[in-house]
Tab-separated table of C-alpha atoms in Angstrom:
chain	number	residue	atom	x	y	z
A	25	UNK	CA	88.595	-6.410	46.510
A	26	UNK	CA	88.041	-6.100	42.869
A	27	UNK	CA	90.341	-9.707	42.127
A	28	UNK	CA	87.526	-11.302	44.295
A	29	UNK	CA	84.525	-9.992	42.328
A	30	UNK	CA	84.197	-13.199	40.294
A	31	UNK	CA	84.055	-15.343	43.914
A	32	UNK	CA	81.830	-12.677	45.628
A	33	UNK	CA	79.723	-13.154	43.397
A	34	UNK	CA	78.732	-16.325	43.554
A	35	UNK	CA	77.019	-16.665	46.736
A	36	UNK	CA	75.061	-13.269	45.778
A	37	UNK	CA	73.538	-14.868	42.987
A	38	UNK	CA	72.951	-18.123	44.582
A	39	UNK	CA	70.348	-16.453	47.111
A	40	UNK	CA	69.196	-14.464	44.451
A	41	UNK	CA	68.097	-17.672	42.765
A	42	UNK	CA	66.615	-18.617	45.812
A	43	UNK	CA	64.755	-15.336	46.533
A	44	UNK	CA	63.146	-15.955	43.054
A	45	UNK	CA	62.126	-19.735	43.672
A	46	UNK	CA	60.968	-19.226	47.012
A	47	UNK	CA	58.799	-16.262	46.703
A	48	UNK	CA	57.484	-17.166	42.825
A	49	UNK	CA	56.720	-20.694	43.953
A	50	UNK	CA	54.869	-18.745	47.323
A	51	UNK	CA	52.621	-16.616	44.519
A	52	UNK	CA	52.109	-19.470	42.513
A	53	UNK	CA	50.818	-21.989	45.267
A	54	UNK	CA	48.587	-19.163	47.400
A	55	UNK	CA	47.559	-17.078	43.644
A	56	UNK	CA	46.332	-21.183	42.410
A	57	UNK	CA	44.959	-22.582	45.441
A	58	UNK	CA	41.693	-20.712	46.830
A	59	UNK	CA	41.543	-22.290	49.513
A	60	UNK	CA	44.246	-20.166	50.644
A	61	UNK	CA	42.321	-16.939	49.657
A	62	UNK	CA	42.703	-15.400	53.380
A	63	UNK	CA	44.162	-12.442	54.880
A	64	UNK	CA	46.990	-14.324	55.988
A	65	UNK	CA	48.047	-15.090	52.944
A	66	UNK	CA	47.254	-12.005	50.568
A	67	UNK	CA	49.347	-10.535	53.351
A	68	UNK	CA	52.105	-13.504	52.109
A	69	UNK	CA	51.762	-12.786	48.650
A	70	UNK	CA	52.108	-8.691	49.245
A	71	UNK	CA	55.204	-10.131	51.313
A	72	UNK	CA	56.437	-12.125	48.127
A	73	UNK	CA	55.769	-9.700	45.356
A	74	UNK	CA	57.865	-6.956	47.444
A	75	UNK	CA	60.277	-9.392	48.494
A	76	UNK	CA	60.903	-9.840	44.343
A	77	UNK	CA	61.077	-6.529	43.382
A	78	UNK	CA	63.397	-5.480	46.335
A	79	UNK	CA	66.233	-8.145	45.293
A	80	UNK	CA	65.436	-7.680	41.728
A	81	UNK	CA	66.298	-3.834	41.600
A	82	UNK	CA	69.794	-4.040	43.005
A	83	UNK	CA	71.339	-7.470	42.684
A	84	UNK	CA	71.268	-7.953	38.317
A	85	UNK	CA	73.538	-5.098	38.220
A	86	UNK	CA	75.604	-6.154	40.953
A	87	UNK	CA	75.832	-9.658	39.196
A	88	UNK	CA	76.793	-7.216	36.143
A	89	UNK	CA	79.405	-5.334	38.262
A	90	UNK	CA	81.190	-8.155	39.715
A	91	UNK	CA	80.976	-10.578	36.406
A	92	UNK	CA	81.244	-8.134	33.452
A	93	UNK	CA	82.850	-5.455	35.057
A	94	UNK	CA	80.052	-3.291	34.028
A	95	UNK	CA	80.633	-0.147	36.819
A	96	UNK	CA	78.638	2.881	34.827
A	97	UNK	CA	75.464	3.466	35.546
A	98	UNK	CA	73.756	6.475	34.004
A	99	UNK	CA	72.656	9.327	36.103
A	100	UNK	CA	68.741	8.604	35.366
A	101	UNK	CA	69.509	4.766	35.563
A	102	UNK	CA	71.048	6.214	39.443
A	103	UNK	CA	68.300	7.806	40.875
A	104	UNK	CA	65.525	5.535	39.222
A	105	UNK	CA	67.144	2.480	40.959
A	106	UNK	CA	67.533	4.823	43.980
A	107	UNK	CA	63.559	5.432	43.595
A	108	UNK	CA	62.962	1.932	44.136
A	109	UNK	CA	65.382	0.678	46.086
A	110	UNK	CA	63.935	3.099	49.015
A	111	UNK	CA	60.132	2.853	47.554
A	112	UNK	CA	60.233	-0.831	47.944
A	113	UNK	CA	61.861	-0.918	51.277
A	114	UNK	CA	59.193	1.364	52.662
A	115	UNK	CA	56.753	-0.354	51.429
A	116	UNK	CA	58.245	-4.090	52.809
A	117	UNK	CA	58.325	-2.362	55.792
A	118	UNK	CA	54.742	-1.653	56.010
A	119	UNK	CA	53.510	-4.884	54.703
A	120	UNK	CA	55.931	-6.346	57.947
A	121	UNK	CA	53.706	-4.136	60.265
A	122	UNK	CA	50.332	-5.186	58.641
A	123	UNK	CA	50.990	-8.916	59.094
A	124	UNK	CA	51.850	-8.264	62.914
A	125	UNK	CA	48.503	-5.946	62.717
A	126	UNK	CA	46.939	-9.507	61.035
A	127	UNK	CA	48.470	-11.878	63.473
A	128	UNK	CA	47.355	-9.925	66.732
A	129	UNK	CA	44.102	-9.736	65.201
A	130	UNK	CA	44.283	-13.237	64.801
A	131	UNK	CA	45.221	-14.145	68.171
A	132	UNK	CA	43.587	-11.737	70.413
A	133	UNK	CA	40.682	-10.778	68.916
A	134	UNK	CA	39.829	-14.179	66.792
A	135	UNK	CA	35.845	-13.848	66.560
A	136	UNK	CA	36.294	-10.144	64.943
A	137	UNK	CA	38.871	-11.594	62.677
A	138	UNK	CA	36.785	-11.985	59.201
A	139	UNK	CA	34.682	-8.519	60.098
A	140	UNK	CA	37.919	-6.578	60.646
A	141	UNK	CA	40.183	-7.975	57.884
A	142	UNK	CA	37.669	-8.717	54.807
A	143	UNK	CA	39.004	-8.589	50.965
A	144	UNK	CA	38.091	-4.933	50.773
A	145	UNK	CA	40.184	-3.671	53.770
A	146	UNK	CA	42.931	-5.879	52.579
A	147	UNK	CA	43.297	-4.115	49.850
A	148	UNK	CA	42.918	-0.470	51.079
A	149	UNK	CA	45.900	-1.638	53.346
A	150	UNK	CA	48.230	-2.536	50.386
A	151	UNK	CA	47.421	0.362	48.454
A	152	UNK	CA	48.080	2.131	51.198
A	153	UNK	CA	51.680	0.652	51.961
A	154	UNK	CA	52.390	1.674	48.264
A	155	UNK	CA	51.225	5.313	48.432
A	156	UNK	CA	52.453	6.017	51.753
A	157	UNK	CA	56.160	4.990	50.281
A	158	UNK	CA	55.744	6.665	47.027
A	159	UNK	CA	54.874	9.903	49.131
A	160	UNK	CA	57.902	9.548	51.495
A	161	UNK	CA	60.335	8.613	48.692
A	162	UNK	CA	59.181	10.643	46.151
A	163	UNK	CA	61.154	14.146	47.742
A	164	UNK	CA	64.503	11.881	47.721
A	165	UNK	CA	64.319	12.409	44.159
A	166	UNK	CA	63.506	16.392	44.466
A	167	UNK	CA	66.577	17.118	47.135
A	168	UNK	CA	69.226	15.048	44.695
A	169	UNK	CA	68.009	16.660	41.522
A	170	UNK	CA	68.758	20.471	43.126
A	171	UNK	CA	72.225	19.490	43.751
A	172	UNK	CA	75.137	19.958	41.877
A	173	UNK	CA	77.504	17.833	40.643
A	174	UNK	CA	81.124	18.569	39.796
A	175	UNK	CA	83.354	16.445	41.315
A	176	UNK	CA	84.211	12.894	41.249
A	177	UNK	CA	81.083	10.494	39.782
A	178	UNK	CA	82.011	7.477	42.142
A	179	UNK	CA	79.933	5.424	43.953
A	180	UNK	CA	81.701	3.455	46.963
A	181	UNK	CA	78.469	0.946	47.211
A	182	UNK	CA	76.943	-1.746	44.631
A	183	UNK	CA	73.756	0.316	44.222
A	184	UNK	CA	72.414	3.939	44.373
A	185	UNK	CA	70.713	4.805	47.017
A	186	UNK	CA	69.992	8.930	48.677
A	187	UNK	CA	72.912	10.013	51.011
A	188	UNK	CA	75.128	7.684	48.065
A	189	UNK	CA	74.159	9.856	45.948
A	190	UNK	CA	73.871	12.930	47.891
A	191	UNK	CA	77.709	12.727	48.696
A	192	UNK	CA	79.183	13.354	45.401
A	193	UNK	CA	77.277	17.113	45.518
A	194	UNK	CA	79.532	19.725	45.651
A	195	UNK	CA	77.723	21.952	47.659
A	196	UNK	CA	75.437	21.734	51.474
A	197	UNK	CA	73.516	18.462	51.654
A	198	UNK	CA	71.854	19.133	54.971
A	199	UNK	CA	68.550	19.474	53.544
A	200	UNK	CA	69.475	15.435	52.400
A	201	UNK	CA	70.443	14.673	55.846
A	202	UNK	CA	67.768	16.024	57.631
A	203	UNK	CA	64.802	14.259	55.775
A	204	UNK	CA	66.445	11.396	55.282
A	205	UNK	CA	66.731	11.283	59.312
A	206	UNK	CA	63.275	12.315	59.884
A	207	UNK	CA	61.621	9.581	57.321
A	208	UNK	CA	64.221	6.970	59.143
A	209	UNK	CA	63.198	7.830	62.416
A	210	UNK	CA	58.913	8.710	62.047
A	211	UNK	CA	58.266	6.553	59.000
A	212	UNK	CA	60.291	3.339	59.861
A	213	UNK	CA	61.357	3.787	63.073
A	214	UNK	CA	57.546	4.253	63.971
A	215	UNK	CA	56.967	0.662	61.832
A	216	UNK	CA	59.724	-1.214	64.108
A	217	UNK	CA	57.700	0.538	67.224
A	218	UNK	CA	54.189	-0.522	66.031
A	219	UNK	CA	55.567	-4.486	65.284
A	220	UNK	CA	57.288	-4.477	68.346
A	221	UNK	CA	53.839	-3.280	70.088
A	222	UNK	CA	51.590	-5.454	68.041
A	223	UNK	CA	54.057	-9.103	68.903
A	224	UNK	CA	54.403	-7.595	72.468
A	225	UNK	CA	50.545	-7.922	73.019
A	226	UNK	CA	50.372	-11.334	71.016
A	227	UNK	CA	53.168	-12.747	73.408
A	228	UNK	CA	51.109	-11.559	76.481
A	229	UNK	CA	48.033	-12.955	75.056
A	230	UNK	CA	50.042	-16.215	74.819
A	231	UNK	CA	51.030	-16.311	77.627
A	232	UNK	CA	47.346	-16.719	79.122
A	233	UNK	CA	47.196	-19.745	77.081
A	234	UNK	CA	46.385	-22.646	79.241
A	235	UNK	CA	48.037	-25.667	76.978
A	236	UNK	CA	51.741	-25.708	77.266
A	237	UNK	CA	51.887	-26.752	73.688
A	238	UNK	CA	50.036	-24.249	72.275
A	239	UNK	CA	52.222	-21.702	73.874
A	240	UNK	CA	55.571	-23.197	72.505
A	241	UNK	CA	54.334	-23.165	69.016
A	242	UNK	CA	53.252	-19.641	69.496
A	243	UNK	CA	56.558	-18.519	70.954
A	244	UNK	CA	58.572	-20.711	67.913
A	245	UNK	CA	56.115	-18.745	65.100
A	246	UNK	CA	56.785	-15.345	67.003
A	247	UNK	CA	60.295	-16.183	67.433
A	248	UNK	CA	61.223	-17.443	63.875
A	249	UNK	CA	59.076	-14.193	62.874
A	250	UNK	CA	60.920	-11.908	65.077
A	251	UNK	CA	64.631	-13.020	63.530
A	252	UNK	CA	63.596	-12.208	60.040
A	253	UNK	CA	61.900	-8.727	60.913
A	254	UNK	CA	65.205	-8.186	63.462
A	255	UNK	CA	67.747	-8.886	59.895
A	256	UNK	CA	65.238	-7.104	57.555
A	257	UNK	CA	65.793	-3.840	59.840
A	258	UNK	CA	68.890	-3.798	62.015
A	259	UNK	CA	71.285	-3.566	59.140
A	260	UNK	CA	68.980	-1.089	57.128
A	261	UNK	CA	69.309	1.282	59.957
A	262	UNK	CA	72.763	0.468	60.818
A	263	UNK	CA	73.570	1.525	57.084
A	264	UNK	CA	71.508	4.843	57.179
A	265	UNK	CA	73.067	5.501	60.503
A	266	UNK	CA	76.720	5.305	58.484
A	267	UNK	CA	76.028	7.236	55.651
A	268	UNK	CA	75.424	10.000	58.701
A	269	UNK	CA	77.273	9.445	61.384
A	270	UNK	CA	79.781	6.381	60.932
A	271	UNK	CA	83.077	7.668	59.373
A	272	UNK	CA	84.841	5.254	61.231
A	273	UNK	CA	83.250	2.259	59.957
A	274	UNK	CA	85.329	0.157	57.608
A	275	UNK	CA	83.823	0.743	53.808
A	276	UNK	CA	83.782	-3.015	53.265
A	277	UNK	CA	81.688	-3.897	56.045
A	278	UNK	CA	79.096	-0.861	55.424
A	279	UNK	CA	78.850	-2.325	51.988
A	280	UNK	CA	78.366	-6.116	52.715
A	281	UNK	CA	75.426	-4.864	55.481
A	282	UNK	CA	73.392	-2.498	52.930
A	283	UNK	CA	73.143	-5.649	50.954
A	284	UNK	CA	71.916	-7.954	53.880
A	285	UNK	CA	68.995	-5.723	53.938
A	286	UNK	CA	68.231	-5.868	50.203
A	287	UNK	CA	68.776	-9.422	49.940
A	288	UNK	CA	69.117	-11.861	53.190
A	289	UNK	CA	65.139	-11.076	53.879
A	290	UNK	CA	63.905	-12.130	50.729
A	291	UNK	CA	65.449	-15.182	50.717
A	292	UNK	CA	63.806	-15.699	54.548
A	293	UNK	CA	60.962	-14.764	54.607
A	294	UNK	CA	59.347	-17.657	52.385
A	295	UNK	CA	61.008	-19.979	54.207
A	296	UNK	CA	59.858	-18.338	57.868
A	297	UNK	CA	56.370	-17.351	56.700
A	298	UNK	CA	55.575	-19.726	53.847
A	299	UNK	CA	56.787	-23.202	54.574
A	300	UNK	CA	56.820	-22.668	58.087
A	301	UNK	CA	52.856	-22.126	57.501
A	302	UNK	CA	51.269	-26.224	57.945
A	303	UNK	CA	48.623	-25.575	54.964
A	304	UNK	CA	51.219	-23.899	52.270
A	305	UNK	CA	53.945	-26.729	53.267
A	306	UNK	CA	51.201	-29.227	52.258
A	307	UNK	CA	50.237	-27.206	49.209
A	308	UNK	CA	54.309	-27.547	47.960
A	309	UNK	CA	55.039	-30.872	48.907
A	310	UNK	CA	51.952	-31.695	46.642
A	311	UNK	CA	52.752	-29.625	44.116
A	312	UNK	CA	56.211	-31.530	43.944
A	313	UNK	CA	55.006	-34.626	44.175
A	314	UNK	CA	52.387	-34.273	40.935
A	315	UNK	CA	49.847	-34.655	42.961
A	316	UNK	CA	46.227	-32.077	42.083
């Protein structure tokens, strides 16, 4: 498809755009407005600042790729981009499961809320999303520099990432394949268990609620919620799942849903957790409107 690179990219760069207004004008609102100093919100802005860095590691030199026909990347350049491609991923992922941690706290155990999540715990939490990803990732970058390379130096994907890499090796990449499984399945596979746990206990809690109305705005924010966690994961697993086990999946569409993961959630997630949220709508339709 390399006489449609030109056209394809085009709408990549258009939600780039839009990954970079909506979470930047997120930071900027919550980082100005003190008011909206809470956990809710740090949690946003962790959300925001991982959302950036995410989009912003893969999709310049895609734009590159497709518009200048740039298609080298250096071997360092590789496995740095690989670094943080996977880095940042694990770490979205556990910022996902400590705003479903914050929103059950919030809903089912409300009068604990400001003992249990206080400024200091916040931000043991976030370093610990980093550090936990840095220690999973970091081996990625141990098992590909053992291997050799002496074949072919091409990439079938717009980015590096592990088993990408790990393919071109001309010798045994089971070691690869076996950790890459194992942080899949107990590092984010256990995230996807704990959200689904933590909205599955909100949604019961709900459910007690005696207003009707209060119930339907709890099942819309859950809902809208649910969607974006559902599109940040299901194709990130779907693509580790190919690099493994899905020879028969057309390269094309492998390619187009590793980017969904990298891209599609960064663009929603301001729009799902930011302006869906009443006071941070308020806070941008004044900020647009001139008003202090």
């Amino acid at each position: 498809m390399r006489d449609q690179h030109i056209w394809a990219a085009i709408p990549f760069c258009s939600m780039y755009i839009l990954a970079l207004v909506g979470n930047g004008t997120i930071l900027y609102i919550i980082v100005k407005e003190r008011t909206l100093h809470e956990p809710m919100y740090l949690f946003l802005c962790l959300l925001s600042i991982t959302d950036l860095v995410l989009c912003s590691t893969t999709l310049p030199k895609m734009l590159t790729l497709f518009w200048l026909k740039s298609h080298r990347i250096s071997y360092q350049g590789c496995l740095t981009q690989m670094f943080f491609v996977h880095t940042i991923f694990a770490t979205e992922s556990a910022v996902l499961l400590a705003m479903a941690f914050d929103r059950y706290v919030a809903i089912c155990r409300p009068l604990h809320y400001a003992s249990i999540l206080n400024a200091m715990v916040i931000g043991k939490i976030g370093l610990a999303c980093v550090v936990r990803a840095l220690l999973f990732v970091f081996p990625f970058v141990i098992l590909i520099e053992r291997l050799p390379f002496c074949g072919h130096h091409i990439i079938p994907h717009t980015y590096c990432e592990h088993m990408g890499i790990a393919k071109l090796a001309c010798a045994s990449i089971r070691p690869n394949t076996i950790y890459g499984l194992a942080v899949a399945l107990s590092v984010t596979g256990m995230d996807v268990v704990l959200i689904a746990t933590s909205y599955g206990l909100i949604l019961r809690a709900v459910l007690r609620l005696p207003s009707k109305d209060a119930q339907f705005r709890a099942f819309s924010t859950c809902g809208a919620h649910m969607c974006v966690i559902l599109v940040f994961y299901v194709p990130a697993f779907f693509s580790f799942f190919t690099h493994r086990f899905g020879q028969q999946v057309p390269p094309h569409a492998h390619i187009v849903l590793a980017n969904l993961y990298l891209l599609v959630p960064p663009v929603l997630n301001p729009l799902v957790y930011g302006i869906n949220t009443k006071q941070i709508r308020l806070r941008i339709f004044d900020f647009f409107m001139g008003r202090r």
